[in-house]
Short mmCIF file of C-alpha atoms in Angstrom, two decimals:
data_model
loop_
_atom_site.label_atom_id
_atom_site.label_comp_id
_atom_site.label_asym_id
_atom_site.label_seq_id
_atom_site.Cartn_x
_atom_site.Cartn_y
_atom_site.Cartn_z
CA UNK M 1 -21.47 12.61 -37.86
CA UNK M 2 -19.36 9.36 -37.46
CA UNK M 3 -20.80 6.20 -37.97
CA UNK M 4 -23.22 4.73 -35.25
CA UNK M 5 -21.30 1.84 -34.42
CA UNK M 6 -18.23 2.00 -35.13
CA UNK M 7 -17.29 5.59 -34.55
CA UNK M 8 -15.17 5.79 -37.33
CA UNK M 9 -15.97 8.30 -40.98
CA UNK M 10 -16.40 11.35 -40.23
CA UNK M 11 -13.91 12.46 -43.05
CA UNK M 12 -15.81 10.32 -44.89
CA UNK M 13 -18.79 11.22 -44.09
CA UNK M 14 -20.57 11.39 -47.34
CA UNK M 15 -20.38 7.91 -48.10
CA UNK M 16 -21.87 7.69 -44.67
CA UNK M 17 -25.59 6.09 -45.48
CA UNK M 18 -28.55 7.55 -42.82
CA UNK M 19 -31.15 5.24 -41.15
CA UNK M 20 -34.25 5.66 -43.17
CA UNK M 21 -37.30 4.25 -40.08
CA UNK M 22 -36.22 7.58 -37.53
CA UNK M 23 -33.19 9.31 -39.75
CA UNK M 24 -31.32 10.64 -37.25
CA UNK M 25 -28.39 7.74 -37.26
CA UNK M 26 -25.79 7.76 -39.60
CA UNK M 27 -24.23 3.93 -41.00
CA UNK M 28 -20.73 3.47 -42.70
CA UNK M 29 -22.16 -0.33 -44.12
CA UNK M 30 -24.52 -2.22 -43.78
CA UNK M 31 -23.11 -4.87 -41.06
CA UNK M 32 -22.75 -2.07 -38.66
CA UNK M 33 -26.33 -1.34 -38.81
CA UNK M 34 -27.40 -4.79 -38.48
CA UNK M 35 -24.98 -4.86 -34.62
CA UNK M 36 -26.28 -1.49 -34.09
CA UNK M 37 -29.29 -2.21 -34.65
CA UNK M 38 -30.14 -4.11 -31.79
CA UNK M 39 -30.24 -1.44 -28.64
CA UNK M 40 -30.73 1.89 -31.39
CA UNK M 41 -34.77 -0.67 -32.47
CA UNK M 42 -36.44 1.32 -28.80
CA UNK M 43 -35.74 4.75 -29.87
CA UNK M 44 -35.64 4.55 -33.54
CA UNK M 45 -39.67 2.97 -33.39
CA UNK M 46 -39.89 6.16 -31.38
CA UNK M 47 -38.31 8.95 -33.28
CA UNK M 48 -40.73 6.73 -36.40
CA UNK M 49 -43.58 6.75 -34.81
CA UNK M 50 -43.12 11.09 -34.36
CA UNK M 51 -42.08 11.53 -37.72
CA UNK M 52 -45.02 9.73 -38.77
CA UNK M 53 -47.59 11.70 -36.76
CA UNK M 54 -46.18 15.31 -37.98
CA UNK M 55 -47.27 14.47 -41.73
CA UNK M 56 -50.33 12.52 -40.54
CA UNK M 57 -51.55 15.78 -38.17
CA UNK M 58 -50.00 18.04 -41.10
CA UNK M 59 -53.14 20.29 -42.56
CA UNK M 60 -53.21 20.53 -45.82
CA UNK M 61 -54.25 23.06 -48.58
CA UNK M 62 -56.78 22.28 -50.81
CA UNK M 63 -56.56 22.35 -54.57
CA UNK M 64 -57.98 26.09 -56.74
CA UNK M 65 -60.05 25.31 -59.31
CA UNK M 66 -57.95 25.99 -62.38
CA UNK M 67 -60.80 28.03 -64.30
CA UNK M 68 -62.07 30.23 -61.41
CA UNK M 69 -59.13 29.82 -58.89
CA UNK M 70 -61.85 29.70 -56.12
CA UNK M 71 -61.34 26.61 -53.44
CA UNK M 72 -62.89 23.84 -54.49
CA UNK M 73 -65.61 23.19 -53.12
CA UNK M 74 -66.42 19.41 -51.09
CA UNK M 75 -69.12 18.11 -53.85
CA UNK M 76 -70.16 19.88 -57.50
CA UNK M 77 -66.36 18.86 -59.29
CA UNK M 78 -66.19 16.89 -62.28
CA UNK M 79 -63.33 16.04 -64.35
CA UNK M 80 -62.50 16.42 -68.09
CA UNK M 81 -61.47 13.00 -69.93
CA UNK M 82 -60.56 16.46 -72.71
CA UNK M 83 -58.15 17.92 -70.67
CA UNK M 84 -57.77 14.94 -67.68
CA UNK M 85 -58.85 18.87 -65.70
CA UNK M 86 -61.33 18.37 -61.78
CA UNK M 87 -63.27 21.77 -62.32
CA UNK M 88 -66.24 22.59 -60.39
CA UNK M 89 -70.18 22.51 -61.75
CA UNK M 90 -69.73 26.47 -61.35
CA UNK M 91 -67.67 27.05 -64.82
CA UNK M 92 -69.41 23.64 -66.06
CA UNK M 93 -72.87 25.76 -66.12
CA UNK M 94 -71.51 28.67 -66.37
CA UNK M 95 -70.58 27.54 -70.12
CA UNK M 96 -73.81 26.04 -70.27
CA UNK M 97 -75.49 28.23 -70.37
CA UNK M 98 -73.31 30.66 -72.44
CA UNK M 99 -73.87 28.26 -74.85
CA UNK M 100 -77.36 28.81 -75.11
CA UNK M 101 -78.17 25.35 -76.60
CA UNK M 102 -76.05 24.29 -78.58
CA UNK M 103 -73.32 21.05 -76.58
CA UNK M 104 -71.51 23.59 -74.26
CA UNK M 105 -67.31 22.89 -75.28
CA UNK M 106 -65.51 22.03 -71.86
CA UNK M 107 -64.60 25.20 -70.08
CA UNK M 108 -60.28 24.39 -70.06
CA UNK M 109 -59.63 23.13 -72.66
CA UNK M 110 -62.69 24.38 -75.20
CA UNK M 111 -62.57 20.71 -76.91
CA UNK M 112 -66.41 19.26 -77.58
CA UNK M 113 -67.09 16.91 -74.25
CA UNK M 114 -66.65 13.25 -75.07
CA UNK M 115 -70.22 10.62 -75.69
CA UNK M 116 -69.67 7.59 -72.66
CA UNK M 117 -67.65 5.07 -74.29
CA UNK M 118 -64.36 3.83 -75.81
CA UNK M 119 -63.62 7.41 -77.02
CA UNK M 120 -63.40 8.11 -72.92
CA UNK M 121 -61.81 5.57 -72.29
CA UNK M 122 -59.18 5.46 -75.04
CA UNK M 123 -57.85 9.44 -73.45
CA UNK M 124 -58.42 8.76 -70.51
CA UNK M 125 -55.66 6.00 -71.49
CA UNK M 126 -53.81 8.30 -73.59
CA UNK M 127 -53.80 10.96 -70.37
CA UNK M 128 -52.52 7.51 -68.33
CA UNK M 129 -49.05 7.64 -70.86
CA UNK M 130 -48.86 10.64 -69.40
CA UNK M 131 -48.13 10.14 -65.67
CA UNK M 132 -51.34 11.53 -66.02
CA UNK M 133 -52.47 10.76 -61.47
CA UNK M 134 -56.03 11.61 -62.75
CA UNK M 135 -56.31 9.21 -65.26
CA UNK M 136 -55.07 6.89 -63.01
CA UNK M 137 -57.62 7.80 -60.54
CA UNK M 138 -60.51 8.06 -62.79
CA UNK M 139 -59.41 4.33 -64.84
CA UNK M 140 -60.19 3.12 -61.32
CA UNK M 141 -63.60 4.10 -61.15
CA UNK M 142 -64.72 3.53 -64.63
CA UNK M 143 -62.96 -0.63 -62.65
CA UNK M 144 -64.92 -0.46 -60.06
CA UNK M 145 -68.32 0.93 -61.32
CA UNK M 146 -68.26 -1.24 -65.08
CA UNK M 147 -68.99 2.14 -66.85
CA UNK M 148 -67.70 3.32 -69.93
CA UNK M 149 -68.15 -1.18 -71.68
CA UNK M 150 -65.05 -1.79 -69.11
CA UNK M 151 -66.40 -4.79 -67.08
CA UNK M 152 -66.09 -4.84 -62.92
CA UNK M 153 -63.15 -5.38 -62.07
CA UNK M 154 -62.09 -4.19 -58.07
CA UNK M 155 -58.60 -6.02 -58.19
CA UNK M 156 -57.57 -3.97 -62.20
CA UNK M 157 -59.26 -1.22 -59.92
CA UNK M 158 -57.26 -1.93 -56.55
CA UNK M 159 -54.09 -1.68 -58.71
CA UNK M 160 -54.48 1.58 -60.52
CA UNK M 161 -55.00 3.12 -57.57
CA UNK M 162 -52.46 1.53 -55.95
CA UNK M 163 -50.54 3.83 -58.27
CA UNK M 164 -53.15 6.38 -58.72
CA UNK M 165 -51.74 7.54 -54.16
CA UNK M 166 -48.16 6.77 -54.99
CA UNK M 167 -48.07 9.83 -57.26
CA UNK M 168 -50.12 11.51 -55.24
CA UNK M 169 -54.24 11.54 -55.31
CA UNK M 170 -55.29 11.58 -52.46
CA UNK M 171 -59.33 10.71 -53.63
CA UNK M 172 -56.82 7.29 -55.27
CA UNK M 173 -55.76 5.98 -51.32
CA UNK M 174 -59.01 6.34 -49.53
CA UNK M 175 -60.44 4.36 -52.75
CA UNK M 176 -58.66 1.17 -51.83
CA UNK M 177 -59.05 2.28 -48.59
CA UNK M 178 -62.55 1.59 -48.93
CA UNK M 179 -61.76 -1.39 -50.71
CA UNK M 180 -59.76 -3.16 -48.19
CA UNK M 181 -62.97 -2.20 -45.33
CA UNK M 182 -65.35 -3.40 -47.22
CA UNK M 183 -63.41 -6.14 -49.31
CA UNK M 184 -63.68 -5.49 -52.91
CA UNK M 185 -60.98 -7.30 -54.80
CA UNK M 186 -59.18 -7.90 -51.58
CA UNK M 187 -59.59 -9.41 -48.26
CA UNK M 188 -60.95 -6.74 -45.74
CA UNK M 189 -58.63 -6.03 -43.70
CA UNK M 190 -59.50 -2.33 -41.74
CA UNK M 191 -55.06 -2.99 -40.89
CA UNK M 192 -54.36 -2.11 -44.15
CA UNK M 193 -57.43 0.01 -44.29
CA UNK M 194 -56.22 2.57 -41.71
CA UNK M 195 -53.09 2.12 -43.21
CA UNK M 196 -54.31 3.87 -47.10
CA UNK M 197 -57.01 6.05 -45.27
CA UNK M 198 -53.59 7.97 -43.89
CA UNK M 199 -51.66 7.67 -46.64
CA UNK M 200 -55.01 9.93 -48.20
CA UNK M 201 -55.53 12.56 -45.34
CA UNK M 202 -51.33 13.63 -45.20
CA UNK M 203 -52.52 13.78 -49.14
CA UNK M 204 -56.05 16.51 -48.08
CA UNK M 205 -58.35 13.32 -48.34
CA UNK M 206 -60.97 14.64 -45.30
CA UNK M 207 -62.90 11.61 -46.11
CA UNK M 208 -60.02 9.42 -45.39
CA UNK M 209 -59.45 12.07 -42.21
CA UNK M 210 -63.53 11.39 -40.68
CA UNK M 211 -62.62 8.19 -41.21
CA UNK M 212 -59.32 7.65 -39.42
CA UNK M 213 -60.60 9.35 -36.58
CA UNK M 214 -63.63 7.26 -36.05
CA UNK M 215 -60.85 4.27 -35.81
CA UNK M 216 -59.29 5.95 -33.21
CA UNK M 217 -62.59 6.79 -31.42
CA UNK M 218 -63.55 3.20 -31.83
CA UNK M 219 -60.19 2.69 -30.60
CA UNK M 220 -60.63 4.67 -27.21
CA UNK M 221 -57.32 7.31 -28.57
CA UNK M 222 -59.67 10.16 -28.62
CA UNK M 223 -56.69 12.56 -27.71
CA UNK M 224 -56.43 11.41 -31.48
CA UNK M 225 -59.86 11.41 -33.15
CA UNK M 226 -59.99 15.15 -32.11
CA UNK M 227 -57.16 15.83 -33.69
CA UNK M 228 -58.46 14.04 -36.79
CA UNK M 229 -61.97 15.71 -36.47
CA UNK M 230 -60.72 18.99 -36.36
CA UNK M 231 -58.75 19.54 -38.81
CA UNK M 232 -60.90 18.01 -41.06
CA UNK M 233 -63.19 20.31 -40.17
CA UNK M 234 -60.56 23.31 -40.26
CA UNK M 235 -60.77 22.11 -44.41
CA UNK M 236 -64.73 22.23 -44.60
CA UNK M 237 -66.04 18.71 -43.69
CA UNK M 238 -69.43 18.99 -42.21
CA UNK M 239 -69.14 16.09 -40.06
CA UNK M 240 -66.00 16.95 -38.58
CA UNK M 241 -67.24 19.89 -37.73
CA UNK M 242 -70.23 18.49 -35.77
CA UNK M 243 -67.80 15.64 -34.23
CA UNK M 244 -65.91 18.47 -32.50
CA UNK M 245 -68.75 20.47 -31.25
CA UNK M 246 -69.86 17.31 -29.42
CA UNK M 247 -66.65 16.85 -27.88
CA UNK M 248 -66.99 19.84 -27.02
CA UNK M 249 -69.72 19.23 -25.45
CA UNK M 250 -68.86 16.55 -22.92
CA UNK M 251 -65.85 18.77 -22.49
CA UNK M 252 -63.37 16.94 -24.38
CA UNK M 253 -62.57 18.97 -26.66
CA UNK M 254 -61.03 22.69 -24.62
CA UNK M 255 -63.57 26.12 -25.89
CA UNK M 256 -60.94 27.69 -27.87
CA UNK M 257 -60.32 25.12 -29.72
CA UNK M 258 -64.40 24.54 -30.08
CA UNK M 259 -64.48 27.92 -31.81
CA UNK M 260 -61.16 28.10 -33.09
CA UNK M 261 -62.24 25.41 -35.59
CA UNK M 262 -65.71 26.90 -36.51
CA UNK M 263 -64.92 30.12 -37.70
CA UNK M 264 -61.63 28.05 -39.71
CA UNK M 265 -64.81 26.30 -41.29
CA UNK M 266 -66.70 29.58 -42.04
CA UNK M 267 -63.60 30.93 -43.43
CA UNK M 268 -63.24 28.57 -45.90
CA UNK M 269 -66.71 28.38 -46.79
CA UNK M 270 -67.17 31.56 -47.50
CA UNK M 271 -64.25 31.13 -49.71
CA UNK M 272 -66.24 28.10 -51.24
CA UNK M 273 -69.18 30.69 -52.78
CA UNK M 274 -69.21 32.40 -56.24
CA UNK M 275 -72.59 32.96 -57.80
CA UNK M 276 -72.25 30.49 -60.82
CA UNK M 277 -71.89 27.79 -58.06
CA UNK M 278 -75.36 29.08 -56.27
CA UNK M 279 -76.92 28.78 -59.67
CA UNK M 280 -75.06 25.29 -60.32
CA UNK M 281 -76.88 23.92 -57.34
CA UNK M 282 -79.74 25.12 -57.62
CA UNK M 283 -80.21 24.02 -61.77
CA UNK M 284 -78.55 20.32 -60.22
CA UNK M 285 -81.22 20.04 -57.78
CA UNK M 286 -83.60 20.93 -59.34
CA UNK M 287 -82.69 18.20 -62.74
CA UNK M 288 -81.78 15.93 -59.41
CA UNK M 289 -85.19 16.32 -58.17
CA UNK M 290 -87.28 16.45 -61.40
CA UNK M 291 -84.82 13.00 -63.43
CA UNK M 292 -86.89 11.24 -59.57
CA UNK M 293 -90.68 12.01 -60.12
CA UNK M 294 -90.40 11.01 -62.89
CA UNK M 295 -91.46 14.75 -64.89
CA UNK M 296 -87.63 15.48 -66.85
CA UNK M 297 -88.26 14.41 -70.08
CA UNK M 298 -92.06 16.21 -70.27
CA UNK M 299 -90.86 19.39 -69.11
CA UNK M 300 -88.39 18.91 -71.91
CA UNK M 301 -90.80 17.78 -74.14
CA UNK M 302 -93.15 19.95 -74.19
CA UNK M 303 -90.10 22.94 -73.93
CA UNK M 304 -89.65 21.76 -77.09
CA UNK M 305 -93.36 21.41 -78.77
CA UNK M 306 -93.59 25.11 -78.33
CA UNK M 307 -92.94 26.71 -74.83
CA UNK M 308 -90.52 29.68 -75.77
CA UNK M 309 -87.22 27.60 -76.08
CA UNK M 310 -86.15 28.35 -79.08
CA UNK M 311 -87.68 31.12 -79.33
CA UNK M 312 -88.94 33.96 -76.47
CA UNK M 313 -85.98 32.96 -73.91
CA UNK M 314 -82.62 32.15 -74.45
CA UNK M 315 -81.03 29.17 -72.94
CA UNK M 316 -79.96 30.66 -69.67
CA UNK M 317 -83.16 32.22 -68.88
CA UNK M 318 -85.46 28.38 -69.79
CA UNK M 319 -82.79 27.10 -67.27
CA UNK M 320 -83.30 28.97 -64.29
CA UNK M 321 -86.81 29.23 -64.75
CA UNK M 322 -87.91 26.28 -65.66
CA UNK M 323 -85.53 24.61 -62.86
CA UNK M 324 -86.03 27.15 -61.14
CA UNK M 325 -87.36 27.25 -56.86
CA UNK M 326 -90.99 27.34 -58.79
CA UNK M 327 -90.74 25.18 -62.37
CA UNK M 328 -93.31 22.54 -60.58
CA UNK M 329 -95.84 24.80 -60.17
CA UNK M 330 -95.57 26.37 -63.61
CA UNK M 331 -95.66 23.78 -65.02
CA UNK M 332 -98.74 22.20 -63.33
CA UNK M 333 -97.28 19.51 -62.83
CA UNK M 334 -96.13 19.73 -58.83
CA UNK M 335 -96.44 16.28 -56.95
CA UNK M 336 -95.03 16.78 -54.08
#
């Protein structure tokens, strides 16, 4: 290797500096790099774009739940400020059911859950001091939503999302892209939104990859769009799978591409399944329905008034029976 401009430097190869854009040539000095720039510019941009696409279209392995060690579900994940861990709701529900009516502990660190408010903020800020990426991302969410006593501040949220993204958080870059797309705390800028969605996709965000695919499709870059959809669908994203199916029906996606994508989609969802997660979905879906119908307080009041919760049933039986598929009929409260 020698300087791409003057040809010198073979005897001092360790002192040569690589072009940071294309990584394909070296220079002995900044002056040589400036002189060589006009003839190198075109090849440099082409190679830099190739390197960027290599990162952009690389499939990223998803995270696992630190408790059950199964692939994290696409929905049903909670952040615990006590230990700054993301845990699937299957493990959280299992811990709640084992508590049998008492206040459940964190499934990971076994500490008491912290109520909303200043203590949540204190714990998150404590984790931030050690460079914890999830702490930065979640404090940003608190500012964006105005939670735990904080005033809503999208500008502060965007600053924290940028920091979290630089530390490797895909969701933070996705949220920052959303801010630029919607003009929250910043001026609306679709190019910057796409840029941050691409960074999020490189780190594994399926929502961001779907958005980039939609952007490419709307720009007429259908080949690039379906490369994104296929990667996201293989990782389990239903919306992306629907787009791949549509691409197959329209002759854009080949038959074997669609078949391989569908198999990968089914495989990852099978890997995500567990009895605990199915139970959690049932419990939380039933509670959500009760809240929407305005019946949850009434049901819990009846239970506390002597429906056998403390005397004849374990707490998990109460949850699964009273919030199971037929709980509305059982309590005589079925309002459709």
